[in-house]
PDB file of C-alpha atoms in Angstrom:
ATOM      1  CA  UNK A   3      10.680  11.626  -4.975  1.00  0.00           C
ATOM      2  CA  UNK A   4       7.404  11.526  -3.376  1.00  0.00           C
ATOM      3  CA  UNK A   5       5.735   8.268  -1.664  1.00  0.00           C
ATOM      4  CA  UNK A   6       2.120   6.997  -0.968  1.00  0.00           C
ATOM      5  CA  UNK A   7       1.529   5.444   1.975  1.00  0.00           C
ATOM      6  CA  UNK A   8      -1.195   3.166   2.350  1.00  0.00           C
ATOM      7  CA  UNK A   9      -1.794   2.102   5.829  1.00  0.00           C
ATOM      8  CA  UNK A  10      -3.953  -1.493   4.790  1.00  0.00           C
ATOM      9  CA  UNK A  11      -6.687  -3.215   6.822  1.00  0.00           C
ATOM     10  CA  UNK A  12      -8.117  -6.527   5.359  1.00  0.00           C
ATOM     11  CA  UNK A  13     -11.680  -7.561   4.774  1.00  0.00           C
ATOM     12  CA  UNK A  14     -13.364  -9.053   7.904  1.00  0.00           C
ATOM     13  CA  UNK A  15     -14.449 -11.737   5.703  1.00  0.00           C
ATOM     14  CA  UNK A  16     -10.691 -12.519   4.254  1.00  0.00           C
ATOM     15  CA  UNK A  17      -8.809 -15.191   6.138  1.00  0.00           C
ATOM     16  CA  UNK A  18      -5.283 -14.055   7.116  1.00  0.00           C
ATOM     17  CA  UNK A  19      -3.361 -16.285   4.679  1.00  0.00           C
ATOM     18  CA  UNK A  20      -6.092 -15.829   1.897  1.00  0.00           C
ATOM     19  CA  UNK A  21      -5.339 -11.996   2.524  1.00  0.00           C
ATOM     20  CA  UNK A  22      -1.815 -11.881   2.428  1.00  0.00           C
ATOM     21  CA  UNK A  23      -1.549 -14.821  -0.863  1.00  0.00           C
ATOM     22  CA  UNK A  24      -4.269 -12.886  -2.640  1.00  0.00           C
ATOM     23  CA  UNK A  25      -2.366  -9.417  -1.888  1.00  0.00           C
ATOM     24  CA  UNK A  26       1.371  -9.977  -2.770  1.00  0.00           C
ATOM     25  CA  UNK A  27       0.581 -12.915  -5.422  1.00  0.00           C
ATOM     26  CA  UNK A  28      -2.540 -11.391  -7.403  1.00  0.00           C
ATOM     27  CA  UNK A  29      -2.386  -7.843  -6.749  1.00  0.00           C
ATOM     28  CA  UNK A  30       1.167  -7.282  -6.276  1.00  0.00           C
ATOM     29  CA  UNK A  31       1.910  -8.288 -10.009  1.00  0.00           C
ATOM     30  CA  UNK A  32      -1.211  -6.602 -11.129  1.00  0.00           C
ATOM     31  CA  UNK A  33       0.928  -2.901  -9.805  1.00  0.00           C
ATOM     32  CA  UNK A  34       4.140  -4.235 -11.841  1.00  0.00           C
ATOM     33  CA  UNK A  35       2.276  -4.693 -15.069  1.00  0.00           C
ATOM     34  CA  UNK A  36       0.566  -1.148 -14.623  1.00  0.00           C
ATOM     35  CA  UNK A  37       3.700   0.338 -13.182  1.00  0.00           C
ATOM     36  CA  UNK A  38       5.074   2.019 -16.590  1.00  0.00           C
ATOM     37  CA  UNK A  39       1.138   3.752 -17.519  1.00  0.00           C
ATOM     38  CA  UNK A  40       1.192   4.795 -13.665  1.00  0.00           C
ATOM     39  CA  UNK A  41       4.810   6.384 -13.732  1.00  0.00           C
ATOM     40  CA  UNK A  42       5.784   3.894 -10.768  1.00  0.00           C
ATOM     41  CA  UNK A  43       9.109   3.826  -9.593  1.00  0.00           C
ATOM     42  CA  UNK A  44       8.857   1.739  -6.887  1.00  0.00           C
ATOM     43  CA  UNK A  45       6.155  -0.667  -5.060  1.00  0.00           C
ATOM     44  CA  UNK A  46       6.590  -2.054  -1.637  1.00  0.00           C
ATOM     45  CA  UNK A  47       3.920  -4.439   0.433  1.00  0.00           C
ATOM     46  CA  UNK A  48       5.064  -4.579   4.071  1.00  0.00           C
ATOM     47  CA  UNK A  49       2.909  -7.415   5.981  1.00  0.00           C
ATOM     48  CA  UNK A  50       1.873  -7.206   9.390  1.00  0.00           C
ATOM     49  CA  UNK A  51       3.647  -9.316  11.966  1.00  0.00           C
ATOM     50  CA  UNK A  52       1.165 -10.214  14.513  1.00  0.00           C
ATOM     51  CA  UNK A  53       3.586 -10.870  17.848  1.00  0.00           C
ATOM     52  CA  UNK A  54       4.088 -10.017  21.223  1.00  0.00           C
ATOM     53  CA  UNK A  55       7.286  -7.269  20.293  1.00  0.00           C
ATOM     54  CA  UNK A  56       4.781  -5.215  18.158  1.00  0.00           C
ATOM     55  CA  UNK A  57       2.358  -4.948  21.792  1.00  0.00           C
ATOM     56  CA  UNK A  58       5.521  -4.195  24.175  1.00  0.00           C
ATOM     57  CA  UNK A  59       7.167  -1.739  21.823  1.00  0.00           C
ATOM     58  CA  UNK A  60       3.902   0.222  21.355  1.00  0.00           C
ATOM     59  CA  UNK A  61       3.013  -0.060  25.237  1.00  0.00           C
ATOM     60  CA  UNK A  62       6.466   0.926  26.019  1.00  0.00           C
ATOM     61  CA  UNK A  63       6.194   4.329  23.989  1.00  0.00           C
ATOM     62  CA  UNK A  64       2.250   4.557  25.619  1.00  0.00           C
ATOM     63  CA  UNK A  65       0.873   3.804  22.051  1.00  0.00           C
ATOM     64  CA  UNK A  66      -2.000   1.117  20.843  1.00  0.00           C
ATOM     65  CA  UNK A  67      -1.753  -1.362  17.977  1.00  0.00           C
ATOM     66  CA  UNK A  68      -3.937   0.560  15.364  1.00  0.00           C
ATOM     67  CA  UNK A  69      -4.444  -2.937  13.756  1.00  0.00           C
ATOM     68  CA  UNK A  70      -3.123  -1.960  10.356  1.00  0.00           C
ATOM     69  CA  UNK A  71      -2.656  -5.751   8.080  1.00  0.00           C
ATOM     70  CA  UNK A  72       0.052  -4.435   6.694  1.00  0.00           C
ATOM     71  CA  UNK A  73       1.841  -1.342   4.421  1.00  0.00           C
ATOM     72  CA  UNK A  74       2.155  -0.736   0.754  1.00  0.00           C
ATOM     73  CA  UNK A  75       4.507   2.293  -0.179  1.00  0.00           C
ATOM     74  CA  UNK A  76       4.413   3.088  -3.614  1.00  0.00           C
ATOM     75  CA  UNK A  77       7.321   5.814  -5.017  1.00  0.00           C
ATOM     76  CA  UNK A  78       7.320   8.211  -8.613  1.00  0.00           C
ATOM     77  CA  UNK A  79       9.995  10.843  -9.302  1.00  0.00           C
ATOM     78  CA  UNK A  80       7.492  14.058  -8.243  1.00  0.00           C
ATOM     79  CA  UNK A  81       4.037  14.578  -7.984  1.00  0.00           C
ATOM     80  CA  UNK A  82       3.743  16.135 -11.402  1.00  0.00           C
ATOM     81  CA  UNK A  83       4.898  12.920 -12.471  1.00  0.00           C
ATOM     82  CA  UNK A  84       2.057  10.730 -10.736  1.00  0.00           C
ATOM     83  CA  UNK A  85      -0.397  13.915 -12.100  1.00  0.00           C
ATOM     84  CA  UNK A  86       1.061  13.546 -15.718  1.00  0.00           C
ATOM     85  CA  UNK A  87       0.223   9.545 -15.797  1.00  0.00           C
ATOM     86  CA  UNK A  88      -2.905  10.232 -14.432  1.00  0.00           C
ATOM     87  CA  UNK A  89      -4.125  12.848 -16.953  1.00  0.00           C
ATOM     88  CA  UNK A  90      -3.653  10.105 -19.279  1.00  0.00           C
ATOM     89  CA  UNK A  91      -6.232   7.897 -20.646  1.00  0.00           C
ATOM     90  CA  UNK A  92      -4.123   4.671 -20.043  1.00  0.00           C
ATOM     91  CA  UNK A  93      -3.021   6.238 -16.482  1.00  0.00           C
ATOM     92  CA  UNK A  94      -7.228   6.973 -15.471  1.00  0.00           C
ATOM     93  CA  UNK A  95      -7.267   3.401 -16.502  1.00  0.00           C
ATOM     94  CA  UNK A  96      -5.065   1.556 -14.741  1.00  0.00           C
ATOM     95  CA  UNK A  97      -5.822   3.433 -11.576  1.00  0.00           C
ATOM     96  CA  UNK A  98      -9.595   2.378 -11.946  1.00  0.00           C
ATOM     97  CA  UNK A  99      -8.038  -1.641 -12.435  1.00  0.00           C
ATOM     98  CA  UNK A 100      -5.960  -1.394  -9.459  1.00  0.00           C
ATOM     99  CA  UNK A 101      -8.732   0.815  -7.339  1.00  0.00           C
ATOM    100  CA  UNK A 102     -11.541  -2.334  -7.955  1.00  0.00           C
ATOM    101  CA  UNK A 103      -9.075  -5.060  -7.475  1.00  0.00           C
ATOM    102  CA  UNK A 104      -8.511  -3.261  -4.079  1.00  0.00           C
ATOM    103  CA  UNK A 105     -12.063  -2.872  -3.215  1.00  0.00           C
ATOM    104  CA  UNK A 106     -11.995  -7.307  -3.429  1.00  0.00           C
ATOM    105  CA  UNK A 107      -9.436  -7.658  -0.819  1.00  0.00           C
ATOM    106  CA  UNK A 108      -9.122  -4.243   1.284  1.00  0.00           C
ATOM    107  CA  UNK A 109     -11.408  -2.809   4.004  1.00  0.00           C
ATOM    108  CA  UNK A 110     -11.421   0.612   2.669  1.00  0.00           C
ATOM    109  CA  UNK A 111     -13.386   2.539   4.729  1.00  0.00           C
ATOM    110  CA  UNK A 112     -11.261   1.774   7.177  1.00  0.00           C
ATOM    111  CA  UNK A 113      -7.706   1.944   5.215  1.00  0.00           C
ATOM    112  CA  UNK A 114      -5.873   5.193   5.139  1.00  0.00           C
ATOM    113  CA  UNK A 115      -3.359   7.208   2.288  1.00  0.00           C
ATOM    114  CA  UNK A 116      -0.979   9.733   2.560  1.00  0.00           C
ATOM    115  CA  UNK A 117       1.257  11.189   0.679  1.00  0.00           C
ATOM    116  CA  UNK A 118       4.812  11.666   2.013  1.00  0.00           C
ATOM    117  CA  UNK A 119       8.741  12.779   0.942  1.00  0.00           C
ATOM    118  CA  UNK A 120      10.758  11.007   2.701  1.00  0.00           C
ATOM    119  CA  UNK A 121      13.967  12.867   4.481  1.00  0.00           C
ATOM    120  CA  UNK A 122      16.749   9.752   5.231  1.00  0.00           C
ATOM    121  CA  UNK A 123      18.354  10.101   8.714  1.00  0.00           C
ATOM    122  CA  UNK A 124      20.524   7.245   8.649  1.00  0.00           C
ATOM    123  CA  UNK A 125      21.038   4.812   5.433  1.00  0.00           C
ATOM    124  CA  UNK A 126      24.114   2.452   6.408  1.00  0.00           C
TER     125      UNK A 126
END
């Protein structure tokens, strides 16, 4: 399995709560009804939780608050399969749908990807 991470920072002109609604009720169902052209396995939004514990764990370790919104993790079975749905007409497609309804909601200059495989240390 292989992940993409996608560290998310909102438009300055989005509201919090118009952020948040707009990401996990527009776009959220917009990646489950491209999920099968995309190969997707698995899609995951984690929000941001603005609060004092996020500051003192981060001071504590003599880190900042990067100011990330929030997380999405999306998951296929290998890279060749995220390559294979992507050399595919329907695949370039719904990439390009889900790329532009990004670009309404997401500061993406200042968003970051990666691409990870994850190694699980502890799983209780």
């Amino acid at each position: 399995m292989i992940k993409m991470v996608f560290c998310v920072r909102k438009k300055s002109d989005q509201s919090d709560e118009n952020f948040y609604r707009y990401w996990l009720n527009e776009h959220g169902p917009l990646v489950a009804s491209l999920s099968a052209s995309l190969n997707i396995k698995r899609y995951v939004q984690s929000h941001t939780i603005q609060d004092a514990l996020g500051q003192t764990v981060a001071s504590g370790r003599g880190m900042k608050l990067q100011g990330f919104d929030g997380l999405a993790e999306v998951w296929w079975d290998s890279q060749d399969a995220l390559l294979a749905a992507l050399s595919t007409e329907e695949g370039q497609t719904s990439s390009a749908i889900l790329a532009e309804d990004e670009a309404r909601f997401i500061d993406l200059e200042n968003s970051t990807i990666f691409f990870t495989e994850e190694h699980c240390v502890v799983d209780l």
